[in-house]
Amino acid sequence: MSDASEAPEPPAGLDWETYFAHRNRLDEIRVEQSSSFDKSILTLSSGALAFSLVVLKGFQDQNIKVALGFLVVSWTLFVFAILLNVLSYFVSSKAAEVAIEHLDNCMRTQNWEVEVSNFWDKVTRKLNSVSGILFAMGAICLLIFAYQSE
């Protein structure tokens, strides 16, 4: 009878050190990519909000009233893009926990055939996609506002 604390024998050519190095590198890559995208959306949305506030002072009062709806919509879209982006930071950490747990389980049991659907990963991808779309729509509304306010 084997001791429960013993690690299973890794398959030929894969030792624990190689496994952990590969696992850690995959996690680093995932975190870097997600972080870069999140920071980009956050920076661009925040910058667009600040830019629109600064530029707003340069427009004539009567022209602003015509296109004010587009400005308000763009601000709303930028704020929601920022909020969803910040939420994706939290959700992506949950996705990483689930993925690491699955990978650890596969290594422990040496069963690499099992596929687990990662709900949090799917939510993270949706949040990032929607925040990117909201940013793009906000930028379009801001451009329409600027064009109509000339």
PDB file of C-alpha atoms in Angstrom:
ATOM      1  CA  MET A   1       0.000   0.000   0.000  1.00  0.00           C
ATOM      2  CA  SER A   2       1.447   3.400  -0.941  1.00  0.00           C
ATOM      3  CA  ASP A   3       1.646   6.428   1.267  1.00  0.00           C
ATOM      4  CA  ALA A   4      -1.055   9.064   0.455  1.00  0.00           C
ATOM      5  CA  SER A   5       1.517  11.866   0.579  1.00  0.00           C
ATOM      6  CA  GLU A   6       3.644  10.318  -2.180  1.00  0.00           C
ATOM      7  CA  ALA A   7       3.566  12.121  -5.499  1.00  0.00           C
ATOM      8  CA  PRO A   8       2.540  10.026  -8.500  1.00  0.00           C
ATOM      9  CA  GLU A   9       5.272   9.053 -10.900  1.00  0.00           C
ATOM     10  CA  PRO A  10       5.367  11.586 -13.769  1.00  0.00           C
ATOM     11  CA  PRO A  11       5.164  10.250 -17.334  1.00  0.00           C
ATOM     12  CA  ALA A  12       8.403   9.566 -19.145  1.00  0.00           C
ATOM     13  CA  GLY A  13      10.148  12.799 -20.037  1.00  0.00           C
ATOM     14  CA  LEU A  14       8.097  14.940 -17.644  1.00  0.00           C
ATOM     15  CA  ASP A  15       9.391  15.455 -14.158  1.00  0.00           C
ATOM     16  CA  TRP A  16       7.907  17.680 -11.493  1.00  0.00           C
ATOM     17  CA  GLU A  17      10.481  20.421 -12.018  1.00  0.00           C
ATOM     18  CA  THR A  18       9.716  20.612 -15.754  1.00  0.00           C
ATOM     19  CA  TYR A  19       6.010  20.518 -15.025  1.00  0.00           C
ATOM     20  CA  PHE A  20       6.116  23.359 -12.509  1.00  0.00           C
ATOM     21  CA  ALA A  21       8.366  25.464 -14.749  1.00  0.00           C
ATOM     22  CA  HIS A  22       5.960  25.014 -17.678  1.00  0.00           C
ATOM     23  CA  ARG A  23       2.905  25.642 -15.513  1.00  0.00           C
ATOM     24  CA  ASN A  24       4.370  28.796 -14.003  1.00  0.00           C
ATOM     25  CA  ARG A  25       5.407  30.152 -17.404  1.00  0.00           C
ATOM     26  CA  LEU A  26       1.915  29.586 -18.816  1.00  0.00           C
ATOM     27  CA  ASP A  27       0.417  31.420 -15.872  1.00  0.00           C
ATOM     28  CA  GLU A  28       2.882  34.304 -16.285  1.00  0.00           C
ATOM     29  CA  ILE A  29       2.007  34.632 -19.976  1.00  0.00           C
ATOM     30  CA  ARG A  30      -1.728  34.605 -19.251  1.00  0.00           C
ATOM     31  CA  VAL A  31      -1.400  37.205 -16.516  1.00  0.00           C
ATOM     32  CA  GLU A  32       0.825  39.449 -18.676  1.00  0.00           C
ATOM     33  CA  GLN A  33      -1.573  39.360 -21.632  1.00  0.00           C
ATOM     34  CA  SER A  34      -4.661  39.959 -19.565  1.00  0.00           C
ATOM     35  CA  SER A  35      -2.970  42.711 -17.603  1.00  0.00           C
ATOM     36  CA  SER A  36      -1.766  44.471 -20.752  1.00  0.00           C
ATOM     37  CA  PHE A  37      -5.230  44.443 -22.290  1.00  0.00           C
ATOM     38  CA  ASP A  38      -6.893  45.578 -19.066  1.00  0.00           C
ATOM     39  CA  LYS A  39      -4.400  48.399 -18.563  1.00  0.00           C
ATOM     40  CA  SER A  40      -4.837  49.538 -22.153  1.00  0.00           C
ATOM     41  CA  ILE A  41      -8.628  49.755 -21.907  1.00  0.00           C
ATOM     42  CA  LEU A  42      -8.435  51.405 -18.498  1.00  0.00           C
ATOM     43  CA  THR A  43      -5.885  53.963 -19.681  1.00  0.00           C
ATOM     44  CA  LEU A  44      -7.651  54.726 -22.952  1.00  0.00           C
ATOM     45  CA  SER A  45     -11.098  55.049 -21.368  1.00  0.00           C
ATOM     46  CA  SER A  46      -9.824  57.247 -18.543  1.00  0.00           C
ATOM     47  CA  GLY A  47      -7.805  59.333 -20.986  1.00  0.00           C
ATOM     48  CA  ALA A  48     -10.783  59.766 -23.307  1.00  0.00           C
ATOM     49  CA  LEU A  49     -12.921  60.955 -20.403  1.00  0.00           C
ATOM     50  CA  ALA A  50     -10.277  63.443 -19.305  1.00  0.00           C
ATOM     51  CA  PHE A  51      -9.620  64.574 -22.880  1.00  0.00           C
ATOM     52  CA  SER A  52     -13.312  65.164 -23.549  1.00  0.00           C
ATOM     53  CA  LEU A  53     -13.621  67.264 -20.404  1.00  0.00           C
ATOM     54  CA  VAL A  54     -10.641  69.423 -21.376  1.00  0.00           C
ATOM     55  CA  VAL A  55     -11.741  69.824 -24.992  1.00  0.00           C
ATOM     56  CA  LEU A  56     -15.322  70.593 -23.941  1.00  0.00           C
ATOM     57  CA  LYS A  57     -14.246  74.046 -22.788  1.00  0.00           C
ATOM     58  CA  GLY A  58     -13.107  74.927 -26.324  1.00  0.00           C
ATOM     59  CA  PHE A  59     -16.507  74.501 -27.969  1.00  0.00           C
ATOM     60  CA  GLN A  60     -19.076  77.240 -28.406  1.00  0.00           C
ATOM     61  CA  ASP A  61     -22.104  76.966 -26.136  1.00  0.00           C
ATOM     62  CA  GLN A  62     -24.755  76.852 -28.865  1.00  0.00           C
ATOM     63  CA  ASN A  63     -23.032  74.067 -30.834  1.00  0.00           C
ATOM     64  CA  ILE A  64     -22.529  71.939 -27.714  1.00  0.00           C
ATOM     65  CA  LYS A  65     -26.266  71.711 -27.086  1.00  0.00           C
ATOM     66  CA  VAL A  66     -26.806  70.045 -30.471  1.00  0.00           C
ATOM     67  CA  ALA A  67     -24.388  67.196 -29.822  1.00  0.00           C
ATOM     68  CA  LEU A  68     -24.527  66.969 -26.028  1.00  0.00           C
ATOM     69  CA  GLY A  69     -26.310  63.599 -26.174  1.00  0.00           C
ATOM     70  CA  PHE A  70     -23.330  62.015 -27.918  1.00  0.00           C
ATOM     71  CA  LEU A  71     -20.998  63.386 -25.251  1.00  0.00           C
ATOM     72  CA  VAL A  72     -23.116  62.009 -22.411  1.00  0.00           C
ATOM     73  CA  VAL A  73     -23.381  58.625 -24.131  1.00  0.00           C
ATOM     74  CA  SER A  74     -19.615  58.529 -24.688  1.00  0.00           C
ATOM     75  CA  TRP A  75     -18.961  59.320 -21.015  1.00  0.00           C
ATOM     76  CA  THR A  76     -21.403  56.605 -19.963  1.00  0.00           C
ATOM     77  CA  LEU A  77     -19.764  54.065 -22.271  1.00  0.00           C
ATOM     78  CA  PHE A  78     -16.273  54.973 -21.027  1.00  0.00           C
ATOM     79  CA  VAL A  79     -17.360  54.643 -17.392  1.00  0.00           C
ATOM     80  CA  PHE A  80     -18.915  51.232 -18.033  1.00  0.00           C
ATOM     81  CA  ALA A  81     -15.795  50.142 -19.933  1.00  0.00           C
ATOM     82  CA  ILE A  82     -13.701  51.133 -16.917  1.00  0.00           C
ATOM     83  CA  LEU A  83     -16.028  49.360 -14.453  1.00  0.00           C
ATOM     84  CA  LEU A  84     -16.130  46.132 -16.470  1.00  0.00           C
ATOM     85  CA  ASN A  85     -12.380  46.294 -16.896  1.00  0.00           C
ATOM     86  CA  VAL A  86     -11.808  46.608 -13.151  1.00  0.00           C
ATOM     87  CA  LEU A  87     -14.242  43.732 -12.550  1.00  0.00           C
ATOM     88  CA  SER A  88     -12.282  41.580 -14.997  1.00  0.00           C
ATOM     89  CA  TYR A  89      -9.191  41.958 -12.773  1.00  0.00           C
ATOM     90  CA  PHE A  90     -11.013  40.156  -9.973  1.00  0.00           C
ATOM     91  CA  VAL A  91     -12.621  37.550 -12.205  1.00  0.00           C
ATOM     92  CA  SER A  92      -9.340  36.726 -13.969  1.00  0.00           C
ATOM     93  CA  SER A  93      -7.726  35.847 -10.650  1.00  0.00           C
ATOM     94  CA  LYS A  94     -10.549  33.373 -10.014  1.00  0.00           C
ATOM     95  CA  ALA A  95      -9.998  31.906 -13.487  1.00  0.00           C
ATOM     96  CA  ALA A  96      -6.302  31.437 -12.733  1.00  0.00           C
ATOM     97  CA  GLU A  97      -7.098  29.660  -9.463  1.00  0.00           C
ATOM     98  CA  VAL A  98      -9.409  27.205 -11.255  1.00  0.00           C
ATOM     99  CA  ALA A  99      -6.899  26.574 -14.069  1.00  0.00           C
ATOM    100  CA  ILE A 100      -4.059  25.949 -11.633  1.00  0.00           C
ATOM    101  CA  GLU A 101      -6.228  23.619  -9.549  1.00  0.00           C
ATOM    102  CA  HIS A 102      -7.146  21.657 -12.692  1.00  0.00           C
ATOM    103  CA  LEU A 103      -3.533  21.431 -13.812  1.00  0.00           C
ATOM    104  CA  ASP A 104      -2.423  20.323 -10.356  1.00  0.00           C
ATOM    105  CA  ASN A 105      -5.123  17.656 -10.332  1.00  0.00           C
ATOM    106  CA  CYS A 106      -4.045  16.379 -13.755  1.00  0.00           C
ATOM    107  CA  MET A 107      -0.460  16.134 -12.590  1.00  0.00           C
ATOM    108  CA  ARG A 108      -1.432  14.379  -9.340  1.00  0.00           C
ATOM    109  CA  THR A 109      -3.643  11.812 -11.090  1.00  0.00           C
ATOM    110  CA  GLN A 110      -1.608  11.678 -14.318  1.00  0.00           C
ATOM    111  CA  ASN A 111      -4.888  11.921 -16.198  1.00  0.00           C
ATOM    112  CA  TRP A 112      -4.375  14.501 -18.950  1.00  0.00           C
ATOM    113  CA  GLU A 113      -7.534  13.534 -20.846  1.00  0.00           C
ATOM    114  CA  VAL A 114      -9.908  15.374 -18.504  1.00  0.00           C
ATOM    115  CA  GLU A 115     -11.091  18.740 -19.780  1.00  0.00           C
ATOM    116  CA  VAL A 116     -12.707  21.148 -17.380  1.00  0.00           C
ATOM    117  CA  SER A 117     -14.708  24.130 -18.489  1.00  0.00           C
ATOM    118  CA  ASN A 118     -13.454  27.195 -16.636  1.00  0.00           C
ATOM    119  CA  PHE A 119     -16.486  29.403 -16.008  1.00  0.00           C
ATOM    120  CA  TRP A 120     -14.351  32.260 -14.674  1.00  0.00           C
ATOM    121  CA  ASP A 121     -12.120  32.231 -17.742  1.00  0.00           C
ATOM    122  CA  LYS A 122     -15.183  32.560 -19.968  1.00  0.00           C
ATOM    123  CA  VAL A 123     -16.508  35.428 -17.838  1.00  0.00           C
ATOM    124  CA  THR A 124     -13.120  37.172 -17.978  1.00  0.00           C
ATOM    125  CA  ARG A 125     -13.028  36.897 -21.769  1.00  0.00           C
ATOM    126  CA  LYS A 126     -16.579  38.267 -22.049  1.00  0.00           C
ATOM    127  CA  LEU A 127     -15.824  41.167 -19.701  1.00  0.00           C
ATOM    128  CA  ASN A 128     -12.688  42.058 -21.654  1.00  0.00           C
ATOM    129  CA  SER A 129     -14.524  41.835 -24.974  1.00  0.00           C
ATOM    130  CA  VAL A 130     -17.432  43.943 -23.783  1.00  0.00           C
ATOM    131  CA  SER A 131     -15.151  46.553 -22.212  1.00  0.00           C
ATOM    132  CA  GLY A 132     -13.238  46.814 -25.500  1.00  0.00           C
ATOM    133  CA  ILE A 133     -16.480  47.209 -27.455  1.00  0.00           C
ATOM    134  CA  LEU A 134     -17.791  49.820 -25.004  1.00  0.00           C
ATOM    135  CA  PHE A 135     -14.539  51.760 -25.334  1.00  0.00           C
ATOM    136  CA  ALA A 136     -14.795  51.694 -29.148  1.00  0.00           C
ATOM    137  CA  MET A 137     -18.423  52.827 -29.057  1.00  0.00           C
ATOM    138  CA  GLY A 138     -17.540  55.592 -26.592  1.00  0.00           C
ATOM    139  CA  ALA A 139     -14.732  56.773 -28.868  1.00  0.00           C
ATOM    140  CA  ILE A 140     -17.119  56.848 -31.845  1.00  0.00           C
ATOM    141  CA  CYS A 141     -19.683  58.872 -29.874  1.00  0.00           C
ATOM    142  CA  LEU A 142     -16.950  61.266 -28.757  1.00  0.00           C
ATOM    143  CA  LEU A 143     -15.837  61.740 -32.369  1.00  0.00           C
ATOM    144  CA  ILE A 144     -19.437  62.386 -33.455  1.00  0.00           C
ATOM    145  CA  PHE A 145     -19.770  64.933 -30.669  1.00  0.00           C
ATOM    146  CA  ALA A 146     -16.560  66.653 -31.739  1.00  0.00           C
ATOM    147  CA  TYR A 147     -17.611  66.674 -35.403  1.00  0.00           C
ATOM    148  CA  GLN A 148     -21.094  68.062 -34.713  1.00  0.00           C
ATOM    149  CA  SER A 149     -19.818  70.668 -32.273  1.00  0.00           C
ATOM    150  CA  GLU A 150     -17.496  72.436 -34.710  1.00  0.00           C
TER     151      GLU A 150
END
